[in-house]
CSV table of C-alpha atoms in Angstrom, one decimal:
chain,number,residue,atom,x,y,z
A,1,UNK,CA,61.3,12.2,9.8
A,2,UNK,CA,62.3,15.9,9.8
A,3,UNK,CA,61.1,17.6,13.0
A,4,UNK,CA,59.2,14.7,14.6
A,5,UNK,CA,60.3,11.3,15.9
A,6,UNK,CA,58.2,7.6,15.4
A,7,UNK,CA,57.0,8.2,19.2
A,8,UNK,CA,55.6,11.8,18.8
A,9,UNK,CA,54.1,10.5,15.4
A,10,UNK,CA,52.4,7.5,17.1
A,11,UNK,CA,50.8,9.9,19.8
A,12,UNK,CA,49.6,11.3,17.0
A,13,UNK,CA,48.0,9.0,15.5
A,14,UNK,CA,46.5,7.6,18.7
A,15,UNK,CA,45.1,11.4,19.0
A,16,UNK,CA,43.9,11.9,15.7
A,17,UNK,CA,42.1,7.6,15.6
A,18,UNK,CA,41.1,7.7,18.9
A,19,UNK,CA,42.8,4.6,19.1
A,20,UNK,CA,41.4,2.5,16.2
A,21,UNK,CA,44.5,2.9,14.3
A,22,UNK,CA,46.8,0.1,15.2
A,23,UNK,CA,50.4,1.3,15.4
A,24,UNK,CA,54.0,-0.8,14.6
A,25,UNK,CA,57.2,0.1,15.5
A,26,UNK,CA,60.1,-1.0,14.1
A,27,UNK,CA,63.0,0.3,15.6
A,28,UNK,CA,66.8,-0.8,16.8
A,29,UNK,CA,66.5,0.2,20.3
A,30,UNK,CA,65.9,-2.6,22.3
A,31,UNK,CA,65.5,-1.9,26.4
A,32,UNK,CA,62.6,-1.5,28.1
A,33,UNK,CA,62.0,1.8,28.4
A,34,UNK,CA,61.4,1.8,24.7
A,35,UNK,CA,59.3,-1.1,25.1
A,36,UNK,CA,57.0,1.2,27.7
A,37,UNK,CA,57.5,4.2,26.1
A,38,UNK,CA,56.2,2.9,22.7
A,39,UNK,CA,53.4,1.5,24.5
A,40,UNK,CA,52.3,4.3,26.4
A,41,UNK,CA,52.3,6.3,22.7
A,42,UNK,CA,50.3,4.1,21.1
A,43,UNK,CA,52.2,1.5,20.2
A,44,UNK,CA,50.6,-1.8,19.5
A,45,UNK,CA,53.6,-4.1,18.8
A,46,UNK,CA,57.0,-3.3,18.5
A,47,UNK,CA,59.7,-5.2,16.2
A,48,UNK,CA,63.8,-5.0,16.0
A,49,UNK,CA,65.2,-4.0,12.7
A,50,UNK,CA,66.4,-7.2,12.6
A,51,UNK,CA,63.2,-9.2,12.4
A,52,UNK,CA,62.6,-11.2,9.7
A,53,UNK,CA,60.0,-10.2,7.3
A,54,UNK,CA,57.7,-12.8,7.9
A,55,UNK,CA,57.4,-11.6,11.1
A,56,UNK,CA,56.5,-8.3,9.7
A,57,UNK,CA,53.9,-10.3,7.7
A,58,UNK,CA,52.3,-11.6,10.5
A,59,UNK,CA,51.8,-9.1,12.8
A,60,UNK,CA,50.6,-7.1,10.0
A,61,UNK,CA,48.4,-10.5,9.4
A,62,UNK,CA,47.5,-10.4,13.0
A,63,UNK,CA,46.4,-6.2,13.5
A,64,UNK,CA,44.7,-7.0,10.0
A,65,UNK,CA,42.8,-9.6,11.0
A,66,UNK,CA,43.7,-12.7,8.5
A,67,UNK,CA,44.9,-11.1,5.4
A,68,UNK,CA,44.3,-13.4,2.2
A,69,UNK,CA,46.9,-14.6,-0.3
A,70,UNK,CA,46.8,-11.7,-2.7
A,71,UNK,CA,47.0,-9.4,0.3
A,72,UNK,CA,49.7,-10.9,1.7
A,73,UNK,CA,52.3,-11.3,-1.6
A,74,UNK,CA,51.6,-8.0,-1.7
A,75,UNK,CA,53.0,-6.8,1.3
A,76,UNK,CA,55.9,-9.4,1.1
A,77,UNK,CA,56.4,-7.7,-2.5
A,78,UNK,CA,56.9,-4.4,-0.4
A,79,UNK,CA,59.1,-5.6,2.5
């Protein structure tokens, strides 16, 4: 993203939702500090690039709140 990284981009979206808007990360840095920092921007959960993609599905599934079948081919269509 040209300009703005995923954290600055969550704390906007955390500014703009006043929080309703549950936020993802999905990144390859894996310490700590980008565990807190993602958290203190917004984050709700944050994944490794190497995740599987049914993980993906059910956090997704989770922040959702129970997707159905249709919803959920979908989104494994995407990944």
């Amino acid at each position: 993203m040209p300009g703005m990284g995923g954290l600055d981009l969550a704390g906007k979206i955390r500014d703009l939702t006043r929080g309703r808007t549950a936020v993802v990360f999905l990144t390859g840095l894996d310490s700590d500090e980008t565990y807190y920092e993602a958290h203190q921007r917004g984050g709700a959960y944050l994944l490794g690039k190497s995740e599987k993609p049914q993980k993906v599905l059910d956090v997704v599934d989770y922040l959702a709140g129970h997707l159905d079948e249709a919803e959920r081919r979908l989104l494994r269509e995407q990944l």
